[in-house]
């Protein structure tokens, strides 16, 4: 179980980092430009993007603000990255990434959540 948790943790760190990298590139920012906006070193930005360094919530919020990305949009993309790499882990943690939705007649909440995420 401990090994499984460590694997899960590293998959999430890498997926978070990849998404930060993707958003930074999408915004046309260099690592240096983002580091200056965040008042951290360019090396630290690189560590976050490669998933080799834990990122705290405060820093993540500031990064997402600078990259003009919502939490829900960010974590939806992170989930898709995790699910593409390791479907079993993605399935295990799916409820953390999807917003709660009410029960609809004729459909269960899981199918509605999945259709909203992938549809």
PDB file of C-alpha atoms in Angstrom:
ATOM      1  CA  UNK A   1       0.000   0.000   0.000  1.00  0.00           C
ATOM      2  CA  UNK A   2       2.840   2.445   0.804  1.00  0.00           C
ATOM      3  CA  UNK A   3       4.472   1.803  -2.576  1.00  0.00           C
ATOM      4  CA  UNK A   4       1.107   2.340  -4.295  1.00  0.00           C
ATOM      5  CA  UNK A   5       0.656   5.653  -2.447  1.00  0.00           C
ATOM      6  CA  UNK A   6       4.138   6.796  -3.476  1.00  0.00           C
ATOM      7  CA  UNK A   7       3.443   5.921  -7.115  1.00  0.00           C
ATOM      8  CA  UNK A   8       0.120   7.786  -6.951  1.00  0.00           C
ATOM      9  CA  UNK A   9       1.807  10.800  -5.393  1.00  0.00           C
ATOM     10  CA  UNK A  10       4.478  10.987  -8.060  1.00  0.00           C
ATOM     11  CA  UNK A  11       1.906  10.587 -10.842  1.00  0.00           C
ATOM     12  CA  UNK A  12      -0.069  13.523  -9.436  1.00  0.00           C
ATOM     13  CA  UNK A  13       3.048  15.689  -9.017  1.00  0.00           C
ATOM     14  CA  UNK A  14       4.075  14.993 -12.601  1.00  0.00           C
ATOM     15  CA  UNK A  15       0.558  15.649 -13.945  1.00  0.00           C
ATOM     16  CA  UNK A  16       0.335  18.951 -12.027  1.00  0.00           C
ATOM     17  CA  UNK A  17       3.735  19.968 -13.366  1.00  0.00           C
ATOM     18  CA  UNK A  18       2.857  19.058 -16.947  1.00  0.00           C
ATOM     19  CA  UNK A  19      -0.292  21.136 -16.739  1.00  0.00           C
ATOM     20  CA  UNK A  20       1.575  24.156 -15.354  1.00  0.00           C
ATOM     21  CA  UNK A  21       4.084  23.777 -18.203  1.00  0.00           C
ATOM     22  CA  UNK A  22       1.298  23.481 -20.804  1.00  0.00           C
ATOM     23  CA  UNK A  23      -0.502  26.567 -19.484  1.00  0.00           C
ATOM     24  CA  UNK A  24       2.704  28.604 -19.337  1.00  0.00           C
ATOM     25  CA  UNK A  25       3.525  27.738 -22.953  1.00  0.00           C
ATOM     26  CA  UNK A  26      -0.071  28.440 -24.005  1.00  0.00           C
ATOM     27  CA  UNK A  27       0.249  31.926 -22.489  1.00  0.00           C
ATOM     28  CA  UNK A  28       3.540  32.478 -24.320  1.00  0.00           C
ATOM     29  CA  UNK A  29       5.553  32.873 -21.129  1.00  0.00           C
ATOM     30  CA  UNK A  30       9.104  31.697 -20.592  1.00  0.00           C
ATOM     31  CA  UNK A  31      10.092  30.004 -17.355  1.00  0.00           C
ATOM     32  CA  UNK A  32      12.025  33.145 -16.471  1.00  0.00           C
ATOM     33  CA  UNK A  33       9.000  35.392 -17.036  1.00  0.00           C
ATOM     34  CA  UNK A  34       6.771  33.202 -14.869  1.00  0.00           C
ATOM     35  CA  UNK A  35       9.427  33.003 -12.159  1.00  0.00           C
ATOM     36  CA  UNK A  36       9.667  36.806 -12.083  1.00  0.00           C
ATOM     37  CA  UNK A  37       5.886  37.127 -11.740  1.00  0.00           C
ATOM     38  CA  UNK A  38       5.943  34.608  -8.882  1.00  0.00           C
ATOM     39  CA  UNK A  39       9.079  36.030  -7.253  1.00  0.00           C
ATOM     40  CA  UNK A  40      10.757  32.612  -7.234  1.00  0.00           C
ATOM     41  CA  UNK A  41      13.743  31.248  -9.127  1.00  0.00           C
ATOM     42  CA  UNK A  42      13.478  29.950 -12.663  1.00  0.00           C
ATOM     43  CA  UNK A  43      14.910  26.676 -11.355  1.00  0.00           C
ATOM     44  CA  UNK A  44      12.005  26.364  -8.905  1.00  0.00           C
ATOM     45  CA  UNK A  45       9.480  26.855 -11.718  1.00  0.00           C
ATOM     46  CA  UNK A  46      11.300  24.113 -13.638  1.00  0.00           C
ATOM     47  CA  UNK A  47      11.149  21.786 -10.612  1.00  0.00           C
ATOM     48  CA  UNK A  48       7.398  22.313 -10.315  1.00  0.00           C
ATOM     49  CA  UNK A  49       6.894  21.702 -14.029  1.00  0.00           C
ATOM     50  CA  UNK A  50       8.926  18.488 -13.983  1.00  0.00           C
ATOM     51  CA  UNK A  51       7.077  17.219 -10.906  1.00  0.00           C
ATOM     52  CA  UNK A  52      10.246  16.794  -8.870  1.00  0.00           C
ATOM     53  CA  UNK A  53       9.259  19.244  -6.157  1.00  0.00           C
ATOM     54  CA  UNK A  54       6.074  19.463  -4.108  1.00  0.00           C
ATOM     55  CA  UNK A  55       4.066  22.614  -4.659  1.00  0.00           C
ATOM     56  CA  UNK A  56       2.116  24.152  -1.805  1.00  0.00           C
ATOM     57  CA  UNK A  57      -1.457  25.330  -2.197  1.00  0.00           C
ATOM     58  CA  UNK A  58      -0.587  29.021  -1.864  1.00  0.00           C
ATOM     59  CA  UNK A  59       1.965  28.812  -4.659  1.00  0.00           C
ATOM     60  CA  UNK A  60      -0.385  26.804  -6.864  1.00  0.00           C
ATOM     61  CA  UNK A  61      -3.127  29.420  -6.440  1.00  0.00           C
ATOM     62  CA  UNK A  62      -0.727  32.228  -7.384  1.00  0.00           C
ATOM     63  CA  UNK A  63       0.526  30.267 -10.411  1.00  0.00           C
ATOM     64  CA  UNK A  64      -3.014  29.592 -11.607  1.00  0.00           C
ATOM     65  CA  UNK A  65      -3.899  33.251 -11.147  1.00  0.00           C
ATOM     66  CA  UNK A  66      -0.853  34.306 -13.195  1.00  0.00           C
ATOM     67  CA  UNK A  67      -1.749  31.757 -15.880  1.00  0.00           C
ATOM     68  CA  UNK A  68      -5.417  32.820 -15.853  1.00  0.00           C
ATOM     69  CA  UNK A  69      -6.706  29.329 -15.140  1.00  0.00           C
ATOM     70  CA  UNK A  70      -9.547  28.247 -12.864  1.00  0.00           C
ATOM     71  CA  UNK A  71      -9.073  25.514 -10.295  1.00  0.00           C
ATOM     72  CA  UNK A  72     -11.749  23.385 -11.923  1.00  0.00           C
ATOM     73  CA  UNK A  73     -10.217  23.736 -15.380  1.00  0.00           C
ATOM     74  CA  UNK A  74      -6.753  23.006 -14.046  1.00  0.00           C
ATOM     75  CA  UNK A  75      -7.731  19.908 -12.114  1.00  0.00           C
ATOM     76  CA  UNK A  76      -9.891  18.571 -14.945  1.00  0.00           C
ATOM     77  CA  UNK A  77      -6.783  18.628 -17.132  1.00  0.00           C
ATOM     78  CA  UNK A  78      -4.666  17.106 -14.358  1.00  0.00           C
ATOM     79  CA  UNK A  79      -7.205  14.294 -14.029  1.00  0.00           C
ATOM     80  CA  UNK A  80      -7.095  13.599 -17.767  1.00  0.00           C
ATOM     81  CA  UNK A  81      -3.281  13.458 -17.614  1.00  0.00           C
ATOM     82  CA  UNK A  82      -3.372  11.040 -14.670  1.00  0.00           C
ATOM     83  CA  UNK A  83      -6.034   8.899 -16.302  1.00  0.00           C
ATOM     84  CA  UNK A  84      -4.035   8.706 -19.552  1.00  0.00           C
ATOM     85  CA  UNK A  85      -0.917   7.569 -17.695  1.00  0.00           C
ATOM     86  CA  UNK A  86      -2.524   5.191 -15.197  1.00  0.00           C
ATOM     87  CA  UNK A  87      -6.197   4.462 -15.744  1.00  0.00           C
ATOM     88  CA  UNK A  88      -6.517   2.513 -12.472  1.00  0.00           C
ATOM     89  CA  UNK A  89      -5.313   5.481 -10.418  1.00  0.00           C
ATOM     90  CA  UNK A  90      -7.505   7.847 -12.433  1.00  0.00           C
ATOM     91  CA  UNK A  91     -10.540   5.683 -11.768  1.00  0.00           C
ATOM     92  CA  UNK A  92      -9.689   5.370  -8.070  1.00  0.00           C
ATOM     93  CA  UNK A  93      -9.488   9.155  -7.563  1.00  0.00           C
ATOM     94  CA  UNK A  94     -12.131  10.322 -10.059  1.00  0.00           C
ATOM     95  CA  UNK A  95     -14.486  11.768  -7.432  1.00  0.00           C
ATOM     96  CA  UNK A  96     -11.799  14.209  -6.280  1.00  0.00           C
ATOM     97  CA  UNK A  97     -11.592  15.775  -9.717  1.00  0.00           C
ATOM     98  CA  UNK A  98     -15.209  15.986 -10.752  1.00  0.00           C
ATOM     99  CA  UNK A  99     -17.662  18.503  -9.341  1.00  0.00           C
ATOM    100  CA  UNK A 100     -20.614  17.094  -7.436  1.00  0.00           C
ATOM    101  CA  UNK A 101     -23.721  16.900  -9.571  1.00  0.00           C
ATOM    102  CA  UNK A 102     -27.277  16.147  -8.553  1.00  0.00           C
ATOM    103  CA  UNK A 103     -28.923  12.866  -9.391  1.00  0.00           C
ATOM    104  CA  UNK A 104     -30.865  13.045 -12.655  1.00  0.00           C
ATOM    105  CA  UNK A 105     -33.854  10.811 -13.389  1.00  0.00           C
ATOM    106  CA  UNK A 106     -32.754   7.879 -15.477  1.00  0.00           C
ATOM    107  CA  UNK A 107     -29.041   8.550 -15.067  1.00  0.00           C
ATOM    108  CA  UNK A 108     -26.725   8.053 -12.160  1.00  0.00           C
ATOM    109  CA  UNK A 109     -24.411  10.833 -11.023  1.00  0.00           C
ATOM    110  CA  UNK A 110     -21.292   9.019 -12.247  1.00  0.00           C
ATOM    111  CA  UNK A 111     -22.483   8.835 -15.857  1.00  0.00           C
ATOM    112  CA  UNK A 112     -23.500  12.510 -15.768  1.00  0.00           C
ATOM    113  CA  UNK A 113     -20.090  13.490 -14.341  1.00  0.00           C
ATOM    114  CA  UNK A 114     -18.237  11.478 -16.969  1.00  0.00           C
ATOM    115  CA  UNK A 115     -20.275  12.915 -19.839  1.00  0.00           C
ATOM    116  CA  UNK A 116     -19.569  16.450 -18.607  1.00  0.00           C
ATOM    117  CA  UNK A 117     -15.852  15.758 -18.310  1.00  0.00           C
ATOM    118  CA  UNK A 118     -15.280  14.023 -21.616  1.00  0.00           C
ATOM    119  CA  UNK A 119     -18.234  15.379 -23.585  1.00  0.00           C
TER     120      UNK A 119
END
